[in-house]
Amino acid sequence: MINNLNKIPEHIAIIMDGNGRWAEEQGKERIFGHQNGVNAVRNAMEAAGEAGIKFLTLYAFSTENWNRPKEEIDALMGLLVKAIHAETDNLMQNNVRLQTIGNITSLPEDCQKELQTAMDITKDNTGLTVILALSYSGRWEIVNAIKMMVQNNVTVDDITENSFKNYLNTKNIPDPDMLIRTGREQRISNFLLWQIAYSELFFPDILWPDFTKQDLVDLIAQYQTRQRRFGKTGKQIY
């Protein structure tokens, strides 16, 4: 149960790790873990919406994931299309808006089409915004931002933190208050490198398919016990 409603994070980002290992521990193929990971996505979205979170970013597929075996990639892309199609009605019922970040044009055409359809259908929803990071990496995003600045003839004197942020995929999204990584690993894995400079980090000992609504509630409760400081001034929110 979340007791302090004044300390609800605005934005939670999650590295959804552990699908493959979860499947292997059950003697199944890796795709079985990804299939069950969809249930954990639903759990996270429902818990975030009920808690009053405004933004939930899910690291669904990294640029490095393109190096996985083709069979696994094809299965993941097929699962993505199926999951988005199946969940669109649920997004509408729960007033959830869907957005994406990443090199979306590198995804298969059917994935792009399904994503765009879901985003168009949910664009006017006013509750939780779910952001899928697809074909995404933090380094790619930063390099891409620099390229766009060069193309727009931005001068050295015009480069500031605020102007740079306007060229990131997340330009209209607040930085995450919390970063959660499941999977029993404690790495950032090239995710939101610019945006998580002052995020609170959490590494629960959970493989992603086992992630429940209560797990997110418990992590938010942990977040509420932390004192957030920003830099050498010791600025503190609470």
C-alpha angles and dihedrals in degrees: 000000000000108000104176109060091178092068101052111140114241096212131026122187122196132197100206100210132164106050095122095045091047090056093045091052087057093047092250136125116271093251088064087065092050090050091053090044088069088069090054090051089055090049092051093048094048093047092046092049093048091048093053097248111162101201132029118182117194122195098222104160129003129206086247090057089073085076092066120103112291092237091058093045092050090049091049093050091049090049090049092054092046094047095049092048092048095046101046094090089049090052090053093047090053096043091243122159118211123215135163139214128193139056093319093170089068091064122094114276094248090054092051091049094049092047093049092048092052092046092050092049094048100036095106096049113118104199128076117352112217114200118196114205103211126174083356137145132164094235092049090051094050093047090047091051091052091050091053091049090053091048089052091050094240108180125226091249090055094055111104134144090262095048091047091052089059090067095052123098087244097053093130096038125085117240114266117269090198133031115194124189121186125188101078092273128117105209136111092221097203095301123147091332095174097039101051096058090121102017120130109245126221128183108184117190092244134115109228100249088058093054111122137188088254091055090059092045090052092049092050088052089053090049090054091060093057126093109224117216128179118209135311095326089068091231107182130197095187 
